[in-house]
């Protein structure tokens, strides 16, 4: 991928390493040479304000994320396309946990081949997760001045694909002892379905939930706006856009299963009256054989209150909505919704 860096793109070549087991990457004539220190990252955290946040959730070690890094030999970052002499040194590279990638570095996230810090200058980094999105969306995938952008994104079969972007990390000169800090944010909403209450005589298990009448594809932009007086404070303003909305239908719904409390990731959106779900479940009385059942279509926004407003009007970014399903004989399924910050990984 070639990005619009007006001052040139690095030609990345392989050089002899300090040790025979190492691979060094040539940062080109603009850099004064390479150190022996690899570019590495700490285990990222998700949706937390600081590394000291006690509610932080760490990035799952089995996943990988993509990194892009801008190098400049002097001064500080002053804009992705306006920092003098800036070149893309790390151009959309996969980083994996060291124990998964088989490198000698322990407890950090690194690339293969390893990228080494230039001897001098600074770097500014951006990242996304999971890395596989770059290959899956190819033509509709980009990163740079405005951050991450993906056209035609869908969370995939069963709503299983997450989409996260990381806060930019500015003006770095080394990885430190533990690696560079990254904080990821969810760009999707999460729907989770749980059985509420219990009965000693009756066992009810949710088999799956199907959902339709909701948007299945959209265009995401991290939307970094480089307008602040301090470049190191440029922040993301994530947005979703639907040029032509494409919906799940009752004939081809979003099918959410795989556990007794199934969960799916969906594109943030308003909830219309057409958003419906059906719950598939089994009922077992005592030691008898389980009986399979399915609910009638249920409005996902919930019942309207006396003033005409909905129980819930939209699914917001980086938020988890837990549908607590109550099964009764008179009203087969009722639900309440818990809304909370989404801190889990992909």
PDB file of C-alpha atoms in Angstrom, residues 47-259:
ATOM      1  CA  UNK A  47     -11.373   1.231  26.152  1.00  0.00           C
ATOM      2  CA  UNK A  48      -9.541   2.607  29.183  1.00  0.00           C
ATOM      3  CA  UNK A  49      -8.496   6.173  29.841  1.00  0.00           C
ATOM      4  CA  UNK A  50      -5.110   5.315  31.345  1.00  0.00           C
ATOM      5  CA  UNK A  51      -2.843   2.349  31.924  1.00  0.00           C
ATOM      6  CA  UNK A  52      -3.591   2.745  35.643  1.00  0.00           C
ATOM      7  CA  UNK A  53      -7.327   2.258  35.118  1.00  0.00           C
ATOM      8  CA  UNK A  54      -8.288  -0.679  37.376  1.00  0.00           C
ATOM      9  CA  UNK A  55     -11.031  -1.673  34.943  1.00  0.00           C
ATOM     10  CA  UNK A  56      -8.630  -2.055  32.023  1.00  0.00           C
ATOM     11  CA  UNK A  57      -9.024  -5.091  29.785  1.00  0.00           C
ATOM     12  CA  UNK A  58      -5.927  -6.416  28.077  1.00  0.00           C
ATOM     13  CA  UNK A  59      -5.747  -7.283  24.400  1.00  0.00           C
ATOM     14  CA  UNK A  60      -6.023 -11.059  23.781  1.00  0.00           C
ATOM     15  CA  UNK A  61      -2.643 -12.678  23.094  1.00  0.00           C
ATOM     16  CA  UNK A  62      -4.010 -14.949  20.371  1.00  0.00           C
ATOM     17  CA  UNK A  63      -4.991 -11.949  18.210  1.00  0.00           C
ATOM     18  CA  UNK A  64      -2.779  -9.669  16.134  1.00  0.00           C
ATOM     19  CA  UNK A  65      -2.995  -5.997  15.213  1.00  0.00           C
ATOM     20  CA  UNK A  66      -1.699  -3.813  12.386  1.00  0.00           C
ATOM     21  CA  UNK A  67       0.670  -0.871  12.881  1.00  0.00           C
ATOM     22  CA  UNK A  68       1.697   2.073  10.726  1.00  0.00           C
ATOM     23  CA  UNK A  69       4.500   4.376  11.847  1.00  0.00           C
ATOM     24  CA  UNK A  70       5.731   7.716  10.522  1.00  0.00           C
ATOM     25  CA  UNK A  71       9.465   8.508  10.922  1.00  0.00           C
ATOM     26  CA  UNK A  72      11.000  12.002  10.928  1.00  0.00           C
ATOM     27  CA  UNK A  73      14.654  12.758  11.574  1.00  0.00           C
ATOM     28  CA  UNK A  74      14.208  16.053  13.430  1.00  0.00           C
ATOM     29  CA  UNK A  75      11.582  18.044  15.302  1.00  0.00           C
ATOM     30  CA  UNK A  76       8.177  16.895  16.516  1.00  0.00           C
ATOM     31  CA  UNK A  77       5.105  15.657  14.695  1.00  0.00           C
ATOM     32  CA  UNK A  78       3.289  18.532  12.965  1.00  0.00           C
ATOM     33  CA  UNK A  79       0.783  16.693  10.764  1.00  0.00           C
ATOM     34  CA  UNK A  80       0.705  13.366   8.974  1.00  0.00           C
ATOM     35  CA  UNK A  81       1.397  14.945   5.590  1.00  0.00           C
ATOM     36  CA  UNK A  82       3.135  18.111   6.765  1.00  0.00           C
ATOM     37  CA  UNK A  83       5.890  16.948   9.126  1.00  0.00           C
ATOM     38  CA  UNK A  84       9.164  17.907   7.360  1.00  0.00           C
ATOM     39  CA  UNK A  85      11.044  14.934   5.941  1.00  0.00           C
ATOM     40  CA  UNK A  86       8.486  12.405   7.187  1.00  0.00           C
ATOM     41  CA  UNK A  87       8.388   8.935   5.643  1.00  0.00           C
ATOM     42  CA  UNK A  88       6.322   5.841   6.377  1.00  0.00           C
ATOM     43  CA  UNK A  89       8.786   3.477   8.048  1.00  0.00           C
ATOM     44  CA  UNK A  90       6.297   0.864   9.289  1.00  0.00           C
ATOM     45  CA  UNK A  91       3.649   0.529   6.597  1.00  0.00           C
ATOM     46  CA  UNK A  92       0.709  -1.543   7.824  1.00  0.00           C
ATOM     47  CA  UNK A  93       2.705  -4.345   9.469  1.00  0.00           C
ATOM     48  CA  UNK A  94       1.303  -7.201  11.567  1.00  0.00           C
ATOM     49  CA  UNK A  95       2.345  -7.312  15.234  1.00  0.00           C
ATOM     50  CA  UNK A  96       1.832 -10.477  17.279  1.00  0.00           C
ATOM     51  CA  UNK A  97       2.547 -11.478  20.850  1.00  0.00           C
ATOM     52  CA  UNK A  98       6.164 -12.608  21.115  1.00  0.00           C
ATOM     53  CA  UNK A  99       5.299 -16.061  22.418  1.00  0.00           C
ATOM     54  CA  UNK A 100       2.967 -16.551  19.463  1.00  0.00           C
ATOM     55  CA  UNK A 101       5.421 -15.207  16.868  1.00  0.00           C
ATOM     56  CA  UNK A 102       8.368 -17.261  18.118  1.00  0.00           C
ATOM     57  CA  UNK A 103      10.818 -14.387  18.625  1.00  0.00           C
ATOM     58  CA  UNK A 104      13.316 -14.174  21.449  1.00  0.00           C
ATOM     59  CA  UNK A 105      11.569 -11.134  22.931  1.00  0.00           C
ATOM     60  CA  UNK A 106       9.285 -12.138  25.822  1.00  0.00           C
ATOM     61  CA  UNK A 107       6.054 -10.528  26.915  1.00  0.00           C
ATOM     62  CA  UNK A 108       5.935  -7.935  24.137  1.00  0.00           C
ATOM     63  CA  UNK A 109       4.270  -7.545  20.744  1.00  0.00           C
ATOM     64  CA  UNK A 110       6.642  -7.546  17.808  1.00  0.00           C
ATOM     65  CA  UNK A 111       6.755  -8.008  14.041  1.00  0.00           C
ATOM     66  CA  UNK A 112       8.375 -10.586  11.784  1.00  0.00           C
ATOM     67  CA  UNK A 113      10.724  -9.424  10.346  1.00  0.00           C
ATOM     68  CA  UNK A 114      11.665  -7.205  13.263  1.00  0.00           C
ATOM     69  CA  UNK A 115      11.704  -3.438  12.746  1.00  0.00           C
ATOM     70  CA  UNK A 116      14.564  -1.649  14.538  1.00  0.00           C
ATOM     71  CA  UNK A 117      14.573   1.892  15.845  1.00  0.00           C
ATOM     72  CA  UNK A 118      16.530   4.427  13.783  1.00  0.00           C
ATOM     73  CA  UNK A 119      19.477   6.057  15.590  1.00  0.00           C
ATOM     74  CA  UNK A 120      17.877   9.452  15.999  1.00  0.00           C
ATOM     75  CA  UNK A 121      14.621  11.105  15.073  1.00  0.00           C
ATOM     76  CA  UNK A 122      11.132  10.232  16.283  1.00  0.00           C
ATOM     77  CA  UNK A 123       8.136   8.170  15.264  1.00  0.00           C
ATOM     78  CA  UNK A 124       4.359   8.532  15.518  1.00  0.00           C
ATOM     79  CA  UNK A 125       2.208   5.392  15.427  1.00  0.00           C
ATOM     80  CA  UNK A 126      -1.337   4.363  14.593  1.00  0.00           C
ATOM     81  CA  UNK A 127      -2.876   0.883  14.796  1.00  0.00           C
ATOM     82  CA  UNK A 128      -5.987  -1.185  14.123  1.00  0.00           C
ATOM     83  CA  UNK A 129      -7.330  -4.605  15.094  1.00  0.00           C
ATOM     84  CA  UNK A 130      -7.610  -7.291  13.940  1.00  0.00           C
ATOM     85  CA  UNK A 131      -4.769  -7.212  11.421  1.00  0.00           C
ATOM     86  CA  UNK A 132      -6.691  -9.478   9.016  1.00  0.00           C
ATOM     87  CA  UNK A 133      -9.021  -6.602   8.055  1.00  0.00           C
ATOM     88  CA  UNK A 134      -6.256  -5.193   5.827  1.00  0.00           C
ATOM     89  CA  UNK A 135      -6.297  -8.323   3.682  1.00  0.00           C
ATOM     90  CA  UNK A 136     -10.039  -8.935   3.885  1.00  0.00           C
ATOM     91  CA  UNK A 137     -11.042  -5.468   2.658  1.00  0.00           C
ATOM     92  CA  UNK A 138      -7.972  -4.703   0.498  1.00  0.00           C
ATOM     93  CA  UNK A 139      -9.292  -2.001  -1.890  1.00  0.00           C
ATOM     94  CA  UNK A 140     -11.567  -0.440   0.736  1.00  0.00           C
ATOM     95  CA  UNK A 141      -8.905  -0.300   3.449  1.00  0.00           C
ATOM     96  CA  UNK A 142      -6.687   2.726   4.146  1.00  0.00           C
ATOM     97  CA  UNK A 143      -4.794   4.511   6.933  1.00  0.00           C
ATOM     98  CA  UNK A 144      -2.794   7.699   7.330  1.00  0.00           C
ATOM     99  CA  UNK A 145      -3.694  11.351   7.915  1.00  0.00           C
ATOM    100  CA  UNK A 146      -7.317  10.656   8.906  1.00  0.00           C
ATOM    101  CA  UNK A 147      -6.501   7.413  10.684  1.00  0.00           C
ATOM    102  CA  UNK A 148      -8.185   4.141   9.773  1.00  0.00           C
ATOM    103  CA  UNK A 149     -10.921   3.897   7.116  1.00  0.00           C
ATOM    104  CA  UNK A 150     -12.797   0.836   5.816  1.00  0.00           C
ATOM    105  CA  UNK A 151     -15.484   0.798   3.120  1.00  0.00           C
ATOM    106  CA  UNK A 152     -18.225  -1.826   3.098  1.00  0.00           C
ATOM    107  CA  UNK A 153     -17.406  -3.266   6.520  1.00  0.00           C
ATOM    108  CA  UNK A 154     -19.526  -6.112   7.874  1.00  0.00           C
ATOM    109  CA  UNK A 155     -19.010  -7.952  11.153  1.00  0.00           C
ATOM    110  CA  UNK A 156     -19.274 -11.194   9.196  1.00  0.00           C
ATOM    111  CA  UNK A 157     -21.067 -14.474   9.767  1.00  0.00           C
ATOM    112  CA  UNK A 158     -22.643 -14.500  13.183  1.00  0.00           C
ATOM    113  CA  UNK A 159     -21.368 -10.990  13.911  1.00  0.00           C
ATOM    114  CA  UNK A 160     -18.024 -12.452  14.946  1.00  0.00           C
ATOM    115  CA  UNK A 161     -15.592  -9.850  13.528  1.00  0.00           C
ATOM    116  CA  UNK A 162     -14.619  -6.949  15.753  1.00  0.00           C
ATOM    117  CA  UNK A 163     -13.156  -3.639  14.550  1.00  0.00           C
ATOM    118  CA  UNK A 164     -10.914  -1.539  16.780  1.00  0.00           C
ATOM    119  CA  UNK A 165      -8.654   1.461  16.276  1.00  0.00           C
ATOM    120  CA  UNK A 166      -5.901   2.705  18.593  1.00  0.00           C
ATOM    121  CA  UNK A 167      -5.186   6.200  19.831  1.00  0.00           C
ATOM    122  CA  UNK A 168      -2.213   7.687  18.027  1.00  0.00           C
ATOM    123  CA  UNK A 169       1.064   7.580  19.934  1.00  0.00           C
ATOM    124  CA  UNK A 170       3.164  10.660  19.178  1.00  0.00           C
ATOM    125  CA  UNK A 171       6.870  11.517  19.034  1.00  0.00           C
ATOM    126  CA  UNK A 172       8.318   8.250  20.330  1.00  0.00           C
ATOM    127  CA  UNK A 173      12.093   7.664  20.419  1.00  0.00           C
ATOM    128  CA  UNK A 174      12.307   4.125  21.838  1.00  0.00           C
ATOM    129  CA  UNK A 175      10.193   1.196  22.984  1.00  0.00           C
ATOM    130  CA  UNK A 176      11.311   1.357  26.594  1.00  0.00           C
ATOM    131  CA  UNK A 177      11.726  -1.717  28.760  1.00  0.00           C
ATOM    132  CA  UNK A 178       8.214  -3.054  28.179  1.00  0.00           C
ATOM    133  CA  UNK A 179       7.223  -1.710  24.771  1.00  0.00           C
ATOM    134  CA  UNK A 180       5.151   1.255  23.583  1.00  0.00           C
ATOM    135  CA  UNK A 181       1.708   1.795  25.113  1.00  0.00           C
ATOM    136  CA  UNK A 182      -1.371   1.312  22.916  1.00  0.00           C
ATOM    137  CA  UNK A 183      -5.016   1.895  23.830  1.00  0.00           C
ATOM    138  CA  UNK A 184      -7.634   0.386  21.508  1.00  0.00           C
ATOM    139  CA  UNK A 185     -11.278   1.424  21.158  1.00  0.00           C
ATOM    140  CA  UNK A 186     -14.220  -0.556  19.819  1.00  0.00           C
ATOM    141  CA  UNK A 187     -15.932   0.984  16.788  1.00  0.00           C
ATOM    142  CA  UNK A 188     -18.871  -1.442  16.965  1.00  0.00           C
ATOM    143  CA  UNK A 189     -21.671  -2.190  19.425  1.00  0.00           C
ATOM    144  CA  UNK A 190     -22.067  -5.572  21.125  1.00  0.00           C
ATOM    145  CA  UNK A 191     -25.345  -7.465  21.609  1.00  0.00           C
ATOM    146  CA  UNK A 192     -25.434 -10.221  24.212  1.00  0.00           C
ATOM    147  CA  UNK A 193     -28.386 -12.450  25.139  1.00  0.00           C
ATOM    148  CA  UNK A 194     -28.748 -14.068  28.561  1.00  0.00           C
ATOM    149  CA  UNK A 195     -31.399 -16.100  30.325  1.00  0.00           C
ATOM    150  CA  UNK A 196     -32.708 -14.191  33.333  1.00  0.00           C
ATOM    151  CA  UNK A 197     -33.710 -15.982  36.524  1.00  0.00           C
ATOM    152  CA  UNK A 198     -33.730 -19.709  37.242  1.00  0.00           C
ATOM    153  CA  UNK A 199     -36.133 -22.506  38.161  1.00  0.00           C
ATOM    154  CA  UNK A 200     -35.163 -25.708  39.963  1.00  0.00           C
ATOM    155  CA  UNK A 201     -37.784 -27.700  38.057  1.00  0.00           C
ATOM    156  CA  UNK A 202     -37.391 -26.276  34.553  1.00  0.00           C
ATOM    157  CA  UNK A 203     -34.152 -25.910  32.588  1.00  0.00           C
ATOM    158  CA  UNK A 204     -34.184 -23.438  29.703  1.00  0.00           C
ATOM    159  CA  UNK A 205     -31.220 -23.030  27.364  1.00  0.00           C
ATOM    160  CA  UNK A 206     -30.861 -20.479  24.590  1.00  0.00           C
ATOM    161  CA  UNK A 207     -29.811 -22.202  21.363  1.00  0.00           C
ATOM    162  CA  UNK A 208     -29.490 -19.176  19.100  1.00  0.00           C
ATOM    163  CA  UNK A 209     -30.988 -15.788  18.348  1.00  0.00           C
ATOM    164  CA  UNK A 210     -31.717 -14.511  14.857  1.00  0.00           C
ATOM    165  CA  UNK A 211     -31.934 -10.782  14.170  1.00  0.00           C
ATOM    166  CA  UNK A 212     -33.153  -8.881  11.117  1.00  0.00           C
ATOM    167  CA  UNK A 213     -34.204  -5.394  10.102  1.00  0.00           C
ATOM    168  CA  UNK A 214     -30.823  -3.949  11.122  1.00  0.00           C
ATOM    169  CA  UNK A 215     -28.003  -2.526   8.998  1.00  0.00           C
ATOM    170  CA  UNK A 216     -25.344  -5.097   8.086  1.00  0.00           C
ATOM    171  CA  UNK A 217     -22.751  -3.004   6.165  1.00  0.00           C
ATOM    172  CA  UNK A 218     -21.283   0.457   6.526  1.00  0.00           C
ATOM    173  CA  UNK A 219     -18.273   2.689   5.925  1.00  0.00           C
ATOM    174  CA  UNK A 220     -16.080   3.423   8.937  1.00  0.00           C
ATOM    175  CA  UNK A 221     -13.719   6.362   9.388  1.00  0.00           C
ATOM    176  CA  UNK A 222     -11.547   7.000  12.422  1.00  0.00           C
ATOM    177  CA  UNK A 223     -11.746  10.623  11.290  1.00  0.00           C
ATOM    178  CA  UNK A 224      -8.661  12.109  12.925  1.00  0.00           C
ATOM    179  CA  UNK A 225      -8.971  15.878  12.475  1.00  0.00           C
ATOM    180  CA  UNK A 226      -5.619  17.659  12.403  1.00  0.00           C
ATOM    181  CA  UNK A 227      -6.815  21.103  13.426  1.00  0.00           C
ATOM    182  CA  UNK A 228      -5.751  21.535  17.054  1.00  0.00           C
ATOM    183  CA  UNK A 229      -3.002  23.982  17.985  1.00  0.00           C
ATOM    184  CA  UNK A 230      -1.009  21.125  19.537  1.00  0.00           C
ATOM    185  CA  UNK A 231      -0.414  18.308  17.013  1.00  0.00           C
ATOM    186  CA  UNK A 232       0.153  15.803  19.802  1.00  0.00           C
ATOM    187  CA  UNK A 233      -3.483  16.325  20.843  1.00  0.00           C
ATOM    188  CA  UNK A 234      -5.003  15.370  17.480  1.00  0.00           C
ATOM    189  CA  UNK A 235      -7.712  12.866  18.403  1.00  0.00           C
ATOM    190  CA  UNK A 236     -10.074  10.431  16.697  1.00  0.00           C
ATOM    191  CA  UNK A 237     -13.688  11.384  15.958  1.00  0.00           C
ATOM    192  CA  UNK A 238     -14.978   8.008  14.704  1.00  0.00           C
ATOM    193  CA  UNK A 239     -17.936   7.963  12.336  1.00  0.00           C
ATOM    194  CA  UNK A 240     -20.109   5.466  10.483  1.00  0.00           C
ATOM    195  CA  UNK A 241     -21.710   6.335   7.139  1.00  0.00           C
ATOM    196  CA  UNK A 242     -24.299   4.417   5.143  1.00  0.00           C
ATOM    197  CA  UNK A 243     -24.432   5.560   1.520  1.00  0.00           C
ATOM    198  CA  UNK A 244     -26.842   2.759   0.623  1.00  0.00           C
ATOM    199  CA  UNK A 245     -28.008   0.850   3.668  1.00  0.00           C
ATOM    200  CA  UNK A 246     -27.977  -2.936   3.380  1.00  0.00           C
ATOM    201  CA  UNK A 247     -30.071  -4.836   5.924  1.00  0.00           C
ATOM    202  CA  UNK A 248     -30.297  -8.293   7.392  1.00  0.00           C
ATOM    203  CA  UNK A 249     -33.644  -9.814   6.406  1.00  0.00           C
ATOM    204  CA  UNK A 250     -35.837 -12.462   8.005  1.00  0.00           C
ATOM    205  CA  UNK A 251     -34.890 -14.772   5.123  1.00  0.00           C
ATOM    206  CA  UNK A 252     -31.169 -14.005   5.556  1.00  0.00           C
ATOM    207  CA  UNK A 253     -30.810 -12.879   9.191  1.00  0.00           C
ATOM    208  CA  UNK A 254     -27.886 -12.345  11.512  1.00  0.00           C
ATOM    209  CA  UNK A 255     -27.642 -15.673  13.347  1.00  0.00           C
ATOM    210  CA  UNK A 256     -26.105 -15.412  16.808  1.00  0.00           C
ATOM    211  CA  UNK A 257     -25.175 -18.645  18.568  1.00  0.00           C
ATOM    212  CA  UNK A 258     -22.275 -20.663  19.862  1.00  0.00           C
ATOM    213  CA  UNK A 259     -22.989 -20.454  23.580  1.00  0.00           C
TER     214      UNK A 259
END
